[in-house]
XYZ file of C-alpha atoms in Angstrom:
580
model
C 15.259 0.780 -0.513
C 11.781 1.288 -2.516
C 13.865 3.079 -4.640
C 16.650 0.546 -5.418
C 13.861 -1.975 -5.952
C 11.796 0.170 -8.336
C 15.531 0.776 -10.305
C 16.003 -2.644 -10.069
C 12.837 -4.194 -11.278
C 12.586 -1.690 -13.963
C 12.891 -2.777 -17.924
C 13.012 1.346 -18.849
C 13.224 4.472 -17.074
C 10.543 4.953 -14.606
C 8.337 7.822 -14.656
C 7.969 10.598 -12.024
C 4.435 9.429 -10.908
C 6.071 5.622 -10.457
C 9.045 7.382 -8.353
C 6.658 9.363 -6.294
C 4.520 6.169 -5.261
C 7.381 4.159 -4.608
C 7.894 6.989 -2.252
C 4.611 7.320 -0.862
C 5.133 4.412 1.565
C 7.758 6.002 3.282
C 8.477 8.213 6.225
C 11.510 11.087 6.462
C 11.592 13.498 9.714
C 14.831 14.174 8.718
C 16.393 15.049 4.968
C 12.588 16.523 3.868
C 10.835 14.606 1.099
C 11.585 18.241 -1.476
C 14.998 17.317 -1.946
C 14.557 12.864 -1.937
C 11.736 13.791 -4.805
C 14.314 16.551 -6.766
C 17.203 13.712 -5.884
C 15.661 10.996 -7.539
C 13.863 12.961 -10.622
C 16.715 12.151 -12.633
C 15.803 8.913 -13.148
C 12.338 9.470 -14.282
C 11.789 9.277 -17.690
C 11.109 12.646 -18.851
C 12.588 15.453 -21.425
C 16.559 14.719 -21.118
C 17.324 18.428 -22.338
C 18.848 19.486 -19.084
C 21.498 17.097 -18.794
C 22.767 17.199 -22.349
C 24.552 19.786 -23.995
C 21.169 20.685 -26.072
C 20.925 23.169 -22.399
C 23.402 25.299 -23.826
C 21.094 26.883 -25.985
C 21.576 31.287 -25.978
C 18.605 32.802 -24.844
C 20.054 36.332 -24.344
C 23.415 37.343 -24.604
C 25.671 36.246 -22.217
C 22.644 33.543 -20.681
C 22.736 30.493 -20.798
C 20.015 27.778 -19.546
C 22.271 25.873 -16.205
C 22.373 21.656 -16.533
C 21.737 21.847 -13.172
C 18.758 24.148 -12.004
C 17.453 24.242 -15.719
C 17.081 28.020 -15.470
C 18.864 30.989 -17.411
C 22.533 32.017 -15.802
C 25.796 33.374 -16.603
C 28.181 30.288 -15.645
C 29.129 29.786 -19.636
C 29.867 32.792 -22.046
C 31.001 32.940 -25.632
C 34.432 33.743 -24.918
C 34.905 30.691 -23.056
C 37.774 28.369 -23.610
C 37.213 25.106 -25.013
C 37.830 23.959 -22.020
C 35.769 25.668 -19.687
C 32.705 25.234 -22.200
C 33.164 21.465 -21.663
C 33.621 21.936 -18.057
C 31.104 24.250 -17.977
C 28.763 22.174 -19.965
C 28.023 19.881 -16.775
C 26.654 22.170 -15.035
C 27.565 25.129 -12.162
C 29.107 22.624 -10.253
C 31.784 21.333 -11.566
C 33.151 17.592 -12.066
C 29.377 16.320 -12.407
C 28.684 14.882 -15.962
C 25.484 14.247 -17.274
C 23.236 11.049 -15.934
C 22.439 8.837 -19.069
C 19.658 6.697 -19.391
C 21.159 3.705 -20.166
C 22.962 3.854 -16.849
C 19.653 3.449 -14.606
C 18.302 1.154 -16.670
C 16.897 -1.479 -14.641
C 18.484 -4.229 -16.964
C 21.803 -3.447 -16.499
C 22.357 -3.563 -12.633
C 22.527 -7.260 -13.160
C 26.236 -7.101 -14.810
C 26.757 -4.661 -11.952
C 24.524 -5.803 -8.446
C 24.523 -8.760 -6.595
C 21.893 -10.882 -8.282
C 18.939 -12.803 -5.978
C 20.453 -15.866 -4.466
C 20.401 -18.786 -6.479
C 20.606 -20.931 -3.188
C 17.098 -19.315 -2.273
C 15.492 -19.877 -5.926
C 16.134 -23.515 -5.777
C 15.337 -23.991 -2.350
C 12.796 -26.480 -2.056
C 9.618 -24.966 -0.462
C 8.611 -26.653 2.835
C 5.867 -26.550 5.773
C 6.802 -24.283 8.200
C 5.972 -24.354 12.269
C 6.722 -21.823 14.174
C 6.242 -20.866 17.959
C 6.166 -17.621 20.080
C 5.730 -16.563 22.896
C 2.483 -16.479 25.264
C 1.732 -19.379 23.185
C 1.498 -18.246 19.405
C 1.712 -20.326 16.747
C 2.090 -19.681 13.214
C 2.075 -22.116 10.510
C 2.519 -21.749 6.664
C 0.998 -24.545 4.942
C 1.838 -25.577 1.348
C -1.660 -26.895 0.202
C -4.862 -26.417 0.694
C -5.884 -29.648 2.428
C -2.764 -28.698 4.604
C -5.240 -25.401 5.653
C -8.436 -27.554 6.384
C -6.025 -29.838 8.509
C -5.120 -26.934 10.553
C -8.516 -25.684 10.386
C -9.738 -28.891 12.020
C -7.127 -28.667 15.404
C -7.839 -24.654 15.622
C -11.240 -23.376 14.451
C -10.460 -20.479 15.885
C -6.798 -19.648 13.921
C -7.123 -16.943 11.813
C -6.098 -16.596 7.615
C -3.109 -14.177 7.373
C -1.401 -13.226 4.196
C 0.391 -9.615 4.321
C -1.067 -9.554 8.192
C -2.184 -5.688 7.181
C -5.594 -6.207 9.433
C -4.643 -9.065 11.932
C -1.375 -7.322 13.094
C -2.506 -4.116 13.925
C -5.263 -5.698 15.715
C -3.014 -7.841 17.646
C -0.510 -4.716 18.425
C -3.182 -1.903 18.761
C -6.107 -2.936 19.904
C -4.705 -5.599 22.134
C -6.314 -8.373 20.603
C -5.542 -12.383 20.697
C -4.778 -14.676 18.194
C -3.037 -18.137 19.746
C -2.643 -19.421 16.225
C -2.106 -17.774 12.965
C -1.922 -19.644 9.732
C 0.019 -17.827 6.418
C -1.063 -18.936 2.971
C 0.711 -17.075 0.903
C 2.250 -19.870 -0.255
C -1.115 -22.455 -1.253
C -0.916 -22.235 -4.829
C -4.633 -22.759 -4.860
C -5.455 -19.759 -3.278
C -2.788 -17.844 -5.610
C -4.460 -18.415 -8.988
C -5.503 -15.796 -11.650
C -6.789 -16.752 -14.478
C -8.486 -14.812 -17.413
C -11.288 -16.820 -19.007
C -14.242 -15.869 -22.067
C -16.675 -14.726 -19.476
C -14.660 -13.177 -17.055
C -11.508 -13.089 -14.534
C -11.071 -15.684 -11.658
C -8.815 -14.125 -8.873
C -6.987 -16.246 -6.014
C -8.233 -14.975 -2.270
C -4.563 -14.993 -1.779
C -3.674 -12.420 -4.752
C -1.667 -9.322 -4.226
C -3.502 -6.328 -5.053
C -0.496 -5.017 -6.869
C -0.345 -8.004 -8.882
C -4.075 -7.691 -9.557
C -3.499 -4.478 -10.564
C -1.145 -5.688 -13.432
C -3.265 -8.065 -14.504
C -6.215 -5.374 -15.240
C -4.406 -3.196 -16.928
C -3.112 -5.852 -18.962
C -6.603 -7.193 -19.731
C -7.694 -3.750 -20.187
C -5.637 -3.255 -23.164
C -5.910 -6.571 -24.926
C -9.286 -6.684 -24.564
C -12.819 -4.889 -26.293
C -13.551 -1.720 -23.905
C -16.988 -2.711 -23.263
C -15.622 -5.664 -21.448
C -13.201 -4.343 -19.129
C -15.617 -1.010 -17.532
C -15.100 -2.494 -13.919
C -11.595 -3.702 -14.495
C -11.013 0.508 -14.716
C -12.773 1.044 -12.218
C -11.206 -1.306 -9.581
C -7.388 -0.396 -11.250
C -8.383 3.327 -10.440
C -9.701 2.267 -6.748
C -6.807 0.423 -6.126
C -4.620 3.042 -6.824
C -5.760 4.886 -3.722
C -6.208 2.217 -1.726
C -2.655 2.262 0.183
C 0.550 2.992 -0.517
C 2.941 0.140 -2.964
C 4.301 -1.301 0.106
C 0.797 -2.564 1.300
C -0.372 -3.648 -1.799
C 3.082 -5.615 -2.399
C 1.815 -8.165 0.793
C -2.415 -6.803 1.090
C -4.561 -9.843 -0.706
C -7.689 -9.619 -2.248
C -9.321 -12.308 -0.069
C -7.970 -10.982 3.023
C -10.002 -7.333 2.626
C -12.909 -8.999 1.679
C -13.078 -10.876 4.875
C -11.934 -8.456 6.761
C -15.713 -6.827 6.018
C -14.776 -3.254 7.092
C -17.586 -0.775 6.528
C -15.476 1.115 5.208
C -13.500 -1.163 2.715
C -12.778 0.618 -0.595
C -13.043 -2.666 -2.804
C -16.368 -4.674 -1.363
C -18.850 -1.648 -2.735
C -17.102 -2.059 -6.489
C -17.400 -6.236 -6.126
C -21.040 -5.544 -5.033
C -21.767 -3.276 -7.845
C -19.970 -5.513 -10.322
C -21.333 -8.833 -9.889
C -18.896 -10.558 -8.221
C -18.919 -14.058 -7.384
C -16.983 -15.365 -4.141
C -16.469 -19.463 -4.745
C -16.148 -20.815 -1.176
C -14.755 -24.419 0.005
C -15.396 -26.719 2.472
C -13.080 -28.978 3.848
C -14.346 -31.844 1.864
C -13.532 -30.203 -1.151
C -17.314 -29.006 -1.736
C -17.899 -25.654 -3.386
C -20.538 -23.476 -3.415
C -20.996 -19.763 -4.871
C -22.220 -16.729 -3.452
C -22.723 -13.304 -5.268
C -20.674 -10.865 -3.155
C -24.300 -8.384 -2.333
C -24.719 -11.518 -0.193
C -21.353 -12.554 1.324
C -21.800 -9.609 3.599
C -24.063 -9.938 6.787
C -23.167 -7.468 9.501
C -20.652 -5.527 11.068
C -17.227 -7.766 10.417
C -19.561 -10.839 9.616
C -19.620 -12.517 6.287
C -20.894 -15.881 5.014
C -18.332 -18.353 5.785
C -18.634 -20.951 8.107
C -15.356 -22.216 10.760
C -14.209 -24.981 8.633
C -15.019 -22.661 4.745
C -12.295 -20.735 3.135
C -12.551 -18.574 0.976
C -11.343 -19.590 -2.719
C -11.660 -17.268 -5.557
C -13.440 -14.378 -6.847
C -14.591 -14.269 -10.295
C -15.035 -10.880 -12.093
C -17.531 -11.211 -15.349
C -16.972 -8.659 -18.053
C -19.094 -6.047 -18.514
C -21.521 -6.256 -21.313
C -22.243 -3.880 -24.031
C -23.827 -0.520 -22.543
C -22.827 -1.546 -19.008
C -21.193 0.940 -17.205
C -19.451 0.468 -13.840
C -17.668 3.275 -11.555
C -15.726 3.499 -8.307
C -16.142 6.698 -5.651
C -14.058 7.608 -2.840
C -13.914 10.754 -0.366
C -10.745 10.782 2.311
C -9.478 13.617 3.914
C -6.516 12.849 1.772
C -5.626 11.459 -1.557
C -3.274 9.072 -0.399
C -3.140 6.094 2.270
C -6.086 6.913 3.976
C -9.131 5.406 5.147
C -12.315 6.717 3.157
C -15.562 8.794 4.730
C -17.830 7.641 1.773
C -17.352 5.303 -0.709
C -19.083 3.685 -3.356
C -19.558 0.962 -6.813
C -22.394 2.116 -9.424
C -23.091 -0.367 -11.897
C -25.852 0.692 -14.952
C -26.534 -1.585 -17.756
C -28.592 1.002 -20.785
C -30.072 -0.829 -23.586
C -32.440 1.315 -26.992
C -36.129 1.128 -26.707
C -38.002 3.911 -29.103
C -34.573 6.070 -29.594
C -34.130 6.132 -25.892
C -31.910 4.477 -23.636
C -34.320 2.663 -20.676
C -32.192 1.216 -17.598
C -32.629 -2.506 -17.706
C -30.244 -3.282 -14.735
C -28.663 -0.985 -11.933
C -26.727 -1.504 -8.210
C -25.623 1.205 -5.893
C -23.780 0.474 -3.149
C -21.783 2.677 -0.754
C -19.722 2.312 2.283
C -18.860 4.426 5.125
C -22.885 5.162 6.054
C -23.460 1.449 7.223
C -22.004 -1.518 9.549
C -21.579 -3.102 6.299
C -21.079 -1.905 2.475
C -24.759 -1.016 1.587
C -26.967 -1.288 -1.366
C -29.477 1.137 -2.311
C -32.212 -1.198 -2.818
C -35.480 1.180 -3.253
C -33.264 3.390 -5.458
C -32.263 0.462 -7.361
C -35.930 -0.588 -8.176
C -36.829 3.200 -8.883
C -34.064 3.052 -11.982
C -35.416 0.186 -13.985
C -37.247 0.476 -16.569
C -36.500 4.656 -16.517
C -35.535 6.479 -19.419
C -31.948 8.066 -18.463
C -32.417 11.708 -19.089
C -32.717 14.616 -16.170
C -35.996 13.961 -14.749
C -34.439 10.400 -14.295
C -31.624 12.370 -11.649
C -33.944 14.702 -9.999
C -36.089 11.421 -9.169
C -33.522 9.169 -7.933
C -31.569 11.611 -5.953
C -35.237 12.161 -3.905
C -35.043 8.340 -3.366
C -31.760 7.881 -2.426
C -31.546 10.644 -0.029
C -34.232 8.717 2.155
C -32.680 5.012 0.915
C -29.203 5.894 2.323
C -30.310 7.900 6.014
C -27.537 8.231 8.577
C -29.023 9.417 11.717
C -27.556 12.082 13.897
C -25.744 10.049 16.392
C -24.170 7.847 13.240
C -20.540 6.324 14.421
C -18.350 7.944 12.611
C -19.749 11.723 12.619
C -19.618 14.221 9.979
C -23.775 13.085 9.024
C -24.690 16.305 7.120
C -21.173 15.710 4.878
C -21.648 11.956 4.390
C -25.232 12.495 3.625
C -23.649 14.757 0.814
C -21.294 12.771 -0.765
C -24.064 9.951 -1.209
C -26.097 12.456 -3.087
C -23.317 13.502 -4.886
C -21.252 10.278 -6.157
C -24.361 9.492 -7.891
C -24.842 12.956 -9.487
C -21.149 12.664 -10.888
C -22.385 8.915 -11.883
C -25.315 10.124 -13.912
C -22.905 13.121 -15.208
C -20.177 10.515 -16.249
C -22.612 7.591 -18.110
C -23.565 10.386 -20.060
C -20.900 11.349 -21.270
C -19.798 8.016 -21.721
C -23.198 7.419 -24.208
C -23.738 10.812 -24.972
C -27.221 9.995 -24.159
C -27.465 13.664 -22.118
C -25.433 16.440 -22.801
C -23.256 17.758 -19.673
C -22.713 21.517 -19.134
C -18.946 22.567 -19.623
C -19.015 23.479 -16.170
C -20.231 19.906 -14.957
C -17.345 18.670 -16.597
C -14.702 18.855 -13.660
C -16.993 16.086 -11.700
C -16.634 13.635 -14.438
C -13.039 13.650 -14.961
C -10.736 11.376 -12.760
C -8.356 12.953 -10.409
C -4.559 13.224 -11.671
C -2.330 15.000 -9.028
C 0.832 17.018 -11.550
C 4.233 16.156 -10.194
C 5.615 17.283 -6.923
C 7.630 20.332 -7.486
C 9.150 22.930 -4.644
C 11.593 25.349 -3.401
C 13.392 27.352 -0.284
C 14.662 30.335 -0.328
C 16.911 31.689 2.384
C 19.230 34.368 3.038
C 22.516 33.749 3.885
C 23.641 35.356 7.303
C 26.884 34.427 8.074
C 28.362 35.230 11.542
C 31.711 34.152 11.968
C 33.206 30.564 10.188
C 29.876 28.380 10.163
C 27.566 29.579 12.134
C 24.574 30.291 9.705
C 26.106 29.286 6.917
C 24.813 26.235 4.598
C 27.834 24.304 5.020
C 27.520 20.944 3.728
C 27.598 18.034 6.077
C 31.065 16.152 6.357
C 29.772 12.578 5.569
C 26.446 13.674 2.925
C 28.632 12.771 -0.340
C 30.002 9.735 1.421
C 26.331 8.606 2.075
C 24.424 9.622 -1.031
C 26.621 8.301 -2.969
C 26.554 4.664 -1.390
C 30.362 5.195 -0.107
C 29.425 5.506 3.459
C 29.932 2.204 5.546
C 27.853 1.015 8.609
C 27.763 -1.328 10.972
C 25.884 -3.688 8.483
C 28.248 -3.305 5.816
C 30.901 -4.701 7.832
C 31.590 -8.211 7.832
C 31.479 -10.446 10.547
C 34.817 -11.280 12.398
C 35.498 -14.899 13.167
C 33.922 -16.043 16.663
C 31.960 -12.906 16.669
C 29.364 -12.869 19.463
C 25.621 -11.446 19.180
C 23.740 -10.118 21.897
C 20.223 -9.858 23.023
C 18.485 -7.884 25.868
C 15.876 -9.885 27.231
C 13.254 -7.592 27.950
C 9.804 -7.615 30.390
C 6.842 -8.476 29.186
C 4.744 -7.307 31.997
C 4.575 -3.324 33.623
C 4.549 -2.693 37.257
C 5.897 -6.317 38.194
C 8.349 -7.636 41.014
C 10.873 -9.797 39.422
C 10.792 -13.145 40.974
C 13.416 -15.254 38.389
C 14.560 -16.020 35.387
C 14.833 -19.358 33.672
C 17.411 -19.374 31.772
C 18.052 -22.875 31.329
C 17.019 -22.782 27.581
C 19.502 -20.201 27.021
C 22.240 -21.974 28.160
C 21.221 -25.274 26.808
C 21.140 -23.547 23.004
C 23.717 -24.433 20.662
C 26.561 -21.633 20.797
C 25.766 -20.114 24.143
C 28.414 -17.694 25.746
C 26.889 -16.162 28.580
C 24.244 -14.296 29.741
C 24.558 -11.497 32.627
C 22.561 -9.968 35.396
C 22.380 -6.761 37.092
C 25.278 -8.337 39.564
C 27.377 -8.596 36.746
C 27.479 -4.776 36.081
C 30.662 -3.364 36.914
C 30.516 -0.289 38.771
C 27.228 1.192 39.394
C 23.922 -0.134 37.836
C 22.203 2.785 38.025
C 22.332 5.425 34.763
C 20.314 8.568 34.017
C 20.959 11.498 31.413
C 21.277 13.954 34.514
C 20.877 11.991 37.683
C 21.415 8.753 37.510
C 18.226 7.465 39.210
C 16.865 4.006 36.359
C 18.508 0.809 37.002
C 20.343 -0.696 33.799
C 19.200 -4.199 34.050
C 16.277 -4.777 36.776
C 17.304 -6.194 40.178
C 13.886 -6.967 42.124
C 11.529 -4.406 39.858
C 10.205 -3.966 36.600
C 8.437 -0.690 35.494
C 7.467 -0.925 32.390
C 6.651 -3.596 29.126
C 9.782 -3.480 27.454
C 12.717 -3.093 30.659
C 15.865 -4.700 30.108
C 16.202 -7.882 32.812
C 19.331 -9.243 31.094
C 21.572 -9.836 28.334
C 22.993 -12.613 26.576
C 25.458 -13.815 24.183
C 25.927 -16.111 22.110
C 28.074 -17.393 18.770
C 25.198 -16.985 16.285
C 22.307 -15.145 15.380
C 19.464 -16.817 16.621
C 18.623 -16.289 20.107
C 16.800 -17.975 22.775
C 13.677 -17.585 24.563
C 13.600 -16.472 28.288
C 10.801 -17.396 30.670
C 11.078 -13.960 32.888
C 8.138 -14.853 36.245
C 6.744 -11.740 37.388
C 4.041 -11.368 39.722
């Protein structure tokens, strides 16, 4: 599906790095991601040689280069018909023609796909209300004054918009929130806006739309201007896979005040501004070195939210750089992070430090600034004695002690020390104020990971008909092709019934009833049945069949089936299942 979409929403050919993070998101225990990434390189937009009849270049006599592997073999030769050179032409494997361009163009599925609904793009949005069970609510307001209204009846509800932080809480670390309240749809929390002195973004933003917006901004505007807007597009890029970003908001990992957030050190260093509101429509600004006051604690009070974060341009000679160590490139939490923010300016042929801010995160209960090292830069000339002074500083500014949460002191102690080596290394370079060894040079340049490429090799030991033998499966052109049906593709027969299983919600529980008098009062009820209603023997078991079906007086585990129901439509009904 992330693939369909990217093809979909694509206005050219997308590239092999945009194929491989649409893929990045996704899980496969199955088919192996080698042959999905080789599957799905055709579409990328790269050099089209290989699928044209330019392959058919002679290297050697009697070799040819093969359409389909791209290296030298022997499937065309010069004495070829005419019509085996055309077969041949395609490719080793024959009745495949070449994959044009202008066939996965994005723009052209809509003569050939179902287009969005039209019914949903004129549907009128509307206040939503929604109940669960144990008591959870979830509303999606339309407007802000709609939020402080909910605000008032439940201090307590928490701000959701892609749910990336509340829901795992909620589902992993057993944690309770009675009322929830989406704004992904209050337009005044959605804003972005590029103004003369800077960029104000929505709390409610998707980080892959702010992504779009900096690079846009980035090239329409003077470079000097747009130093943090690189910085943040390159942070964001390893921030999570393009499924998270698609729902993650900026507001919502601010707030969220991890330690170990990848974005709060780079607003920090680039003097942010969070605008906050009241729910009498007063606002008041905070610099975001200041919205931050402990572990998971921020400056908002129960009845503020959030509103907007502006992002000033950088000025002339104002540098500003992001830093992040994982024990992976991609979707994972960091160990050390940081924002470095120096502003240079000429005195006597020499550039002096007028402003600075270092901030990391990962060493701290909150994103950190390096205060003393801060006041150690001003004024400084930047040159080498500059480095070998502020690293002394910093290593005792930033001090993790041995029994830091979190572990790995002596490496995070490190990477302090060293982001802000590869910072001095890479203002340098960027004002050739200090020149940088060749072999320094590696720390300065950003990390670009070259396409995914592999291979298998295997013998072939055939015993007998199949047995060891890569036979292809029965139904794998049927289903990577499309042509394969499933139970979703079929339609629905008239008075078609859809069933539930009504499951426990409690472990080690007797089973003293069911009310089931909502069920059967629903519209389109059919019937619901008990273990009783089994016929034959309730008990089943892979080997010995020794687990009841449907619960009679016990329930083992969250999650048993207790019942089932049916009913003429797709929405089912609660069930109130009493345990004790």
């Amino acid at each position: 599906m992330s693939m369909y979409a990217l093809l979909r929403s694509s206005q050219k050919e997308p590239s092999d790095e945009q194929i491989e993070e649409s893929l990045a998101g996704n899980l496969c225990r199955c088919t192996g991601y080698r042959p999905i990434v080789d599957s799905f390189r055709v579409f990328a937009k790269t050099n089209d040689m290989l699928y044209t009849d330019r392959s058919a270049q002679k290297l050697n006599k009697g070799e040819f280069v093969c359409p389909s592997t791209g290296k030298p073999c022997s499937c065309r030769s010069e004495t070829a018909s005419d019509k085996e050179t055309i077969e041949q032409s395609m490719g080793c494997n024959h009745g495949y023609r070449p994959v044009s361009y202008s066939e996965i163009d994005g723009t052209a599925y809509t003569n050939k796909e179902l287009i969005f609904p039209p019914e949903l793009l004129l549907r009128k949005l509307c206040y939503l209300n929604l109940s669960g069970f144990g008591g959870l609510k979830w509303f999606r307001p339309i407007g802000l004054q709609h939020v402080f209204d909910l605000k008032a009846r439940y201090p307590d509800a928490k701000l959701v918009v892609g749910n990336t932080e509340v829901g795992i809480e909620m589902r992993l670390k057993s944690m309770h929130y009675p009322v929830l309240i989406s704004v992904t749809h209050v337009p005044e929390l959605n804003m972005l806006s590029v103004k003369d002195d800077g960029m104000e973004i929505g709390a409610a933003v998707r980080l892959s739309e702010l992504v779009k917006v900096l690079k846009k901004v980035t090239a329409e505007r003077a470079s000097y201007e747009t130093s943090s807007c690189r910085a943040f597009i390159e942070q964001i890029k390893w921030f999570a896979g393009t499924q998270i970003k698609n729902v993650a908001s900026v507001g919502g990992n601010i707030c969220t005040a991890s330690p170990i957030s990848d974005l709060n050190p780079l607003w920090m260093a680039a003097r942010a501004m969070f605008r906050i509101i009241d729910c009498k429509g007063n606002i008041r600004t905070t610099l975001a070195e200041n919205f931050f006051l402990g572990y998971r604690k921020v400056d908002l009070a129960s009845g503020e939210v959030l509103l907007s974060i502006f992002l000033p341009w950088t000025r002339p000679f104002e540098h500003v750089k992001e830093f992040k160590q994982a024990h992976r490139r991609d979707d994972d939490i960091a160990i050390v992070n940081a924002g470095m923010r120096v502003i240079l300016e000429e005195k006597n042929q020499k550039w002096v430090i007028s402003d600075a801010s270092i901030v990391y995160g990962g060493v701290a209960p909150l994103s950190l600034r390096a205060s003393r090292t801060k006041d150690f830069l001003i004024g400084k000339s930047w040159n080498k004695e500059l480095l070998q002074g502020a690293l002394k500083v910093l290593e005792n500014d930033i001090f993790l002690k041995e029994d830091a949460p979190g572990g790995m002191v002596e490496f995070r102690r490190s990477l302090t020390l060293s982001f802000f080596f590869k910072f001095f290394l890479w203002v340098s370079q960027q004002m050739d104020a200090e020149s940088v060894p060749l072999s320094h040079l590696s720390a300065i340049k950003s990390f670009h990971r070259p396409s995914v490429m592999g291979s298998q090799d295997f013998e072939t030991m055939k015993n007998g008909t199949a047995v060891g033998y890569p036979e292809v499966h029965l139904s794998a052109r049927l289903q990577v092709t499309g042509e394969a049906e499933y139970a979703d593709d079929t339609p629905t027969p008239p008075n078609c019934l859809h069933a539930a299983l009504i499951l426990s919600r409690k472990p080690h529980a007797r089973l003293l009833s069911i009310d089931d008098s909502g069920a059967k009062s629903a519209p389109g009820f059919a019937g619901i049945f008990f273990h009783k209603d089994v016929p034959g023997d309730n008990m089943v078991g892979p080997v010995i069949a020794d687990e009841e079906l449907f619960a009679s007086k016990f329930v083992t585990c969250v999650g048993q089936q207790s019942t089932w129901t049916e009913l003429v439509g797709q929405s089912i009904p609660g069930f109130d299942l009493h345990h004790c």
